Tab-separated table of C-alpha atoms and ligand atoms in Angstrom:
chain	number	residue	atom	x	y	z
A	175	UNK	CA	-9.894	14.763	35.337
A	176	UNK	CA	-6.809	17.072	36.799
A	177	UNK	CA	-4.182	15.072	38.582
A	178	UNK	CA	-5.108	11.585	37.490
A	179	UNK	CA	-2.052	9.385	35.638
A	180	UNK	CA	-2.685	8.098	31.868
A	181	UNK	CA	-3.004	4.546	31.795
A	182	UNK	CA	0.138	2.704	29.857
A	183	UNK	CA	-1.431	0.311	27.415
A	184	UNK	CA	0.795	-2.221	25.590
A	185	UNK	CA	0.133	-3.465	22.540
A	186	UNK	CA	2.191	-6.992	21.626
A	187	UNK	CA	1.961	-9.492	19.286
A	188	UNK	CA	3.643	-11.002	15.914
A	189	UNK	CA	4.010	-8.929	12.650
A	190	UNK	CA	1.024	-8.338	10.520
A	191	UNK	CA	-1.476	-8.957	13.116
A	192	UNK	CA	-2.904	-5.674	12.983
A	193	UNK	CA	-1.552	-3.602	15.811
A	194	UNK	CA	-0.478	-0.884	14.225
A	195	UNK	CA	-4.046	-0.334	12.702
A	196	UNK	CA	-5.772	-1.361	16.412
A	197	UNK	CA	-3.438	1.278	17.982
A	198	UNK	CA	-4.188	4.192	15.216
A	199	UNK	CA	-8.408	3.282	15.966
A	200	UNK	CA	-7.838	3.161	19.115
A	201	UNK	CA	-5.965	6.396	20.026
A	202	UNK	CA	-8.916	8.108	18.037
A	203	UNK	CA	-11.758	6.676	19.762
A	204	UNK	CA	-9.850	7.455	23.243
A	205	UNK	CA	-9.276	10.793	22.004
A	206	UNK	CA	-13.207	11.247	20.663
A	207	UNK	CA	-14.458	9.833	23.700
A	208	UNK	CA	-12.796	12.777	25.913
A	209	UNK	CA	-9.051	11.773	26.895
A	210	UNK	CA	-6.028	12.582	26.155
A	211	UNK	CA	-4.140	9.445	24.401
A	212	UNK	CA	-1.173	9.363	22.233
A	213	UNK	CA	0.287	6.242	19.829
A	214	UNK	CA	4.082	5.230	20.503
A	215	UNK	CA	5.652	2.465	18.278
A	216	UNK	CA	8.653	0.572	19.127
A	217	UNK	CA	11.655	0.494	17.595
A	218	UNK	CA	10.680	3.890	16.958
A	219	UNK	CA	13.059	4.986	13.909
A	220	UNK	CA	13.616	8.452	13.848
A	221	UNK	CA	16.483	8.700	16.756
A	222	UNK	CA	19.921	8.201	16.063
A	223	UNK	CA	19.550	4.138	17.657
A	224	UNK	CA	16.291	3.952	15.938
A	225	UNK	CA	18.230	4.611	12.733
A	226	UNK	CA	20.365	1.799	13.226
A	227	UNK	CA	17.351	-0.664	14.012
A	228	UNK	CA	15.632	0.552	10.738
A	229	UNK	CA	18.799	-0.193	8.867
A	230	UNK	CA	19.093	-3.967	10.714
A	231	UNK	CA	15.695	-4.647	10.215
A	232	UNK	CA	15.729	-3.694	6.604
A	233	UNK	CA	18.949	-5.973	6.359
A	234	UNK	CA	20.508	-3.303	5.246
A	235	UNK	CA	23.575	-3.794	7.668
A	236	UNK	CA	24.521	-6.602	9.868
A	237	UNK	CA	24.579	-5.978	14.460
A	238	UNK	CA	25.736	-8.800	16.439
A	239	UNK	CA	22.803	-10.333	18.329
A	240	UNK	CA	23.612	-9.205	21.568
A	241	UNK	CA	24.251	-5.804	20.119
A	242	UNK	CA	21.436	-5.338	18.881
A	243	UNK	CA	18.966	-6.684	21.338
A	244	UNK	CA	20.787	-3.877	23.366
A	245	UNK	CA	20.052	-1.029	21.317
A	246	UNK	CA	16.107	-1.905	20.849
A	247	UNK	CA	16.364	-1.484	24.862
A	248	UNK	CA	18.186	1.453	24.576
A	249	UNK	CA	15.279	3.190	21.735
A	250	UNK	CA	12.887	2.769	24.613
A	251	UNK	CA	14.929	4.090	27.668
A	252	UNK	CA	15.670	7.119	25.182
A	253	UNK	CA	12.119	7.637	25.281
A	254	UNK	CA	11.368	6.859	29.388
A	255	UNK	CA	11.832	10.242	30.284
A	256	UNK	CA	8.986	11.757	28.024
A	257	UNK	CA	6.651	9.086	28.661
A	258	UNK	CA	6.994	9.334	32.434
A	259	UNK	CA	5.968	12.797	32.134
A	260	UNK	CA	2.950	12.399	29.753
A	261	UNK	CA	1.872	9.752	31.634
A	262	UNK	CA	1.916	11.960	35.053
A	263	UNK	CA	0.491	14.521	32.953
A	264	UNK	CA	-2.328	12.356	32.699
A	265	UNK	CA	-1.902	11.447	28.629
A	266	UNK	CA	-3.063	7.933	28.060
A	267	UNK	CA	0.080	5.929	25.807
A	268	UNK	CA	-0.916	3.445	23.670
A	269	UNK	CA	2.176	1.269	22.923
A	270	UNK	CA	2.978	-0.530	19.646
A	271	UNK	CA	5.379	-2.942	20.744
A	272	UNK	CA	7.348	-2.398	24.238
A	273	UNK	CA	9.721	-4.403	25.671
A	274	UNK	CA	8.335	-7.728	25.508
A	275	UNK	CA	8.734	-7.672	22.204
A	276	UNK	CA	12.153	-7.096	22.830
A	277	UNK	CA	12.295	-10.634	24.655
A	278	UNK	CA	10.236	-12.221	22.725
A	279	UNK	CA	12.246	-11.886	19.113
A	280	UNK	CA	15.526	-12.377	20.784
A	281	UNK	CA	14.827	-15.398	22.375
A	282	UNK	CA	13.114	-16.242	19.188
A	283	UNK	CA	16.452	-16.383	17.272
A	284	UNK	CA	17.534	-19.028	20.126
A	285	UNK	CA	14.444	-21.528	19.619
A	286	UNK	CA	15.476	-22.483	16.131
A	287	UNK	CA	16.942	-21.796	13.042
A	288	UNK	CA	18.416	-18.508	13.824
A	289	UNK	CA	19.906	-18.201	10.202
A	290	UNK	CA	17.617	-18.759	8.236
A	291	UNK	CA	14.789	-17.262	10.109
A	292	UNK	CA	16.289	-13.960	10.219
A	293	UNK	CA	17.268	-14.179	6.788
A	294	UNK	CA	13.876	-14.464	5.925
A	295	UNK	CA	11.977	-13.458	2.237
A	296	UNK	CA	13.688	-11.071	-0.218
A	297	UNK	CA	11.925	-7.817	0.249
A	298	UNK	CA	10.503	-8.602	3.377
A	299	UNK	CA	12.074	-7.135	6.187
A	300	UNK	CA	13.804	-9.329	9.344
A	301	UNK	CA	11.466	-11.320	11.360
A	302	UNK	CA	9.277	-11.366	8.599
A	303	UNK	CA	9.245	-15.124	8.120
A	304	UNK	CA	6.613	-17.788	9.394
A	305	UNK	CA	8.454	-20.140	11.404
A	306	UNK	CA	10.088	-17.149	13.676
A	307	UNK	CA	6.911	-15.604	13.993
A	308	UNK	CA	5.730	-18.437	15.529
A	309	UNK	CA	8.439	-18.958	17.874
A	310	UNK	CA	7.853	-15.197	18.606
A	311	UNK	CA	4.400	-16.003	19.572
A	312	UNK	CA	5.322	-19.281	22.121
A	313	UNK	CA	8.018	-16.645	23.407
A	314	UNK	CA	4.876	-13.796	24.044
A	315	UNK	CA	3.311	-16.473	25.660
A	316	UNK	CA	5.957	-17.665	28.287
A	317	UNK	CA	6.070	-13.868	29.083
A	318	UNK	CA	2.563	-13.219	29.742
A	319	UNK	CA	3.151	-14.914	33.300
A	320	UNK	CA	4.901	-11.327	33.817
A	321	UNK	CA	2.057	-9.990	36.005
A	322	UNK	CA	3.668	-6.597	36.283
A	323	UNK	CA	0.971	-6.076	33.245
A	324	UNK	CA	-2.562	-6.784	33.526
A	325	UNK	CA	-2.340	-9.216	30.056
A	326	UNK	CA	-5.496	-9.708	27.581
A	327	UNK	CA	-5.400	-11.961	24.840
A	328	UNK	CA	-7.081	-11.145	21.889
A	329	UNK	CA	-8.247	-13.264	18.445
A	330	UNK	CA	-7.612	-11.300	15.673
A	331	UNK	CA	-8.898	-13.287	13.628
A	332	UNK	CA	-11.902	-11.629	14.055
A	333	UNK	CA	-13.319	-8.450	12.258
A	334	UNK	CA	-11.173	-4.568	12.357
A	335	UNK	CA	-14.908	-3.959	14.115
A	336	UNK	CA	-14.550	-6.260	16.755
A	337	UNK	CA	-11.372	-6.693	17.663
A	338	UNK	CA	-11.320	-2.628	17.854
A	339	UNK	CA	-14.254	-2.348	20.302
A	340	UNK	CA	-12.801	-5.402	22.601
A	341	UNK	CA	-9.756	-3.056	23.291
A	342	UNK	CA	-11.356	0.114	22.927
A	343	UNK	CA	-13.580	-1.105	26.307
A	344	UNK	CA	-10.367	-2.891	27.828
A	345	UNK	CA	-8.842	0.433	27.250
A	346	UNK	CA	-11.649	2.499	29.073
A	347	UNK	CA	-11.314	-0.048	31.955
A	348	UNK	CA	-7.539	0.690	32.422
A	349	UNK	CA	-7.725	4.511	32.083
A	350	UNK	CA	-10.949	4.965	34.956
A	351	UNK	CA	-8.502	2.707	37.281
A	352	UNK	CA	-5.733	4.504	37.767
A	353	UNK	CA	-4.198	2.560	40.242
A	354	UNK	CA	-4.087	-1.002	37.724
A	355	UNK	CA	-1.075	-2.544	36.662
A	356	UNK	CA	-0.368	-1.428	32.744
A	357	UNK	CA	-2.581	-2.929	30.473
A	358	UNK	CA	-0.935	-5.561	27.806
A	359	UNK	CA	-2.954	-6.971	24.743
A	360	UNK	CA	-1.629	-9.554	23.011
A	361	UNK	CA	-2.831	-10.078	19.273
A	362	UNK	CA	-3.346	-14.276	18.721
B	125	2DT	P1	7.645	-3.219	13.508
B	125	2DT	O1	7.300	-4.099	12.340
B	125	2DT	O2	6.555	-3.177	14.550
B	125	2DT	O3	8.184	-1.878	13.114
B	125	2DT	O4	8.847	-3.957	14.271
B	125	2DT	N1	11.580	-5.984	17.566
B	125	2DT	C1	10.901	-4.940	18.116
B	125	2DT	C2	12.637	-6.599	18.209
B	125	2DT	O5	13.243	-7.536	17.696
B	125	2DT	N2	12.995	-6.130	19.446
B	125	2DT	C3	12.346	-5.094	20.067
B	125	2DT	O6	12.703	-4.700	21.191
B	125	2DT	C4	11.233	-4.464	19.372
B	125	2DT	C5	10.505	-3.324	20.006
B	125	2DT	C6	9.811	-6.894	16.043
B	125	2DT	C7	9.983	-4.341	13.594
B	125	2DT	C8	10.541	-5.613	14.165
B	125	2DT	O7	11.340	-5.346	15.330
B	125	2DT	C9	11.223	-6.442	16.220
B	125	2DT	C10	9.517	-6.643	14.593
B	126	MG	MG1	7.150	-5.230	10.729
């Protein structure tokens, strides 16, 4: 429909939980089902900042904390402009990670062990551990009192199937509304 915003639609949660698969299944139904929706992931690694996140995260250098809570804000801002004007455009963006991830995994690394949590397994990248998941997840849920997003939580324990169609009819909701607050999902 000409002139009518995409919907932003966040997708948050701890590692392995199956966003990145939700957000591939869902772009596709959106985009069979008439709409125009593209998939964003954040840290998104191909920029020049995004380079240096891969590198952290694959502890193949060291960034202060600080430092590099900074430049994951910065690898979205770079990429502000662009969405802004998809969004006008009217292209739905689905959102692997945003900016409460961002929170959520820094002030992880305050609730505990920040040492050894971010050390984590060999071959496993940072984060990838089960105690600062977990603090991840208490972190996501302090946040979802932000009610700048309209926040779903969603059991993925459940099947690819079911999970996908929960989202896919959240996501229908958000898009024919044009005027509601982005739509956040977080994966439980
Ligand atoms: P992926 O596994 O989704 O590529 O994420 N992270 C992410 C942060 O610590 N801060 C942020 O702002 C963002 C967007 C979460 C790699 C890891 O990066 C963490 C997991
Ligand atoms: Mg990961």
């Amino acid at each position: 429909m000409a002139g009518r915003r995409g919907a932003l639609i966040v997708l948050e949660g701890v590692d392995r939980a199956g966003k990145s698969t939700q957000g591939r299944k869902l772009v596709a139904a959106l985009c069979a089902a008439g709409h125009r929706a593209e998939l964003l992931r954040f840290p998104e690694r191909s920029t020049e900042i995004g380079k240096l996140l891969s590198s952290y995260l694959e502890k193949k250098s060291e960034l202060e904390d600080h430092s590099v809570h900074l430049l994951f804000s910065a690898n979205r801002w770079e990429h502000v402009p662009s969405m802004k004007e998809k969004l006008s455009q009217g292209v739905t963006l689905v959102v692997d990670r945003y900016a409460f991830s961002g929170v959520a995994f820094t002030s992880a690394k305050k609730l505990g062990l920040a040492d050894a949590a971010t050390r984590g397994e060999f071959g496993r990248e940072r984060y990838e551990d089960r105690a600062f998941q977990e603090r991840a997840l208490q972190s996501f849920q302090q946040l979802m009192g932000d009610s700048t997003l309209n926040w779903k939580v969603v059991d993925a324990s459940r099947s690819i199937e079911a999970v996908h169609e929960e989202i896919r009819a959240l996501s229908e909701d958000a898009i024919c509304n044009a005027a509601q607050r982005p739509l956040g999902v977080l994966w439980k």
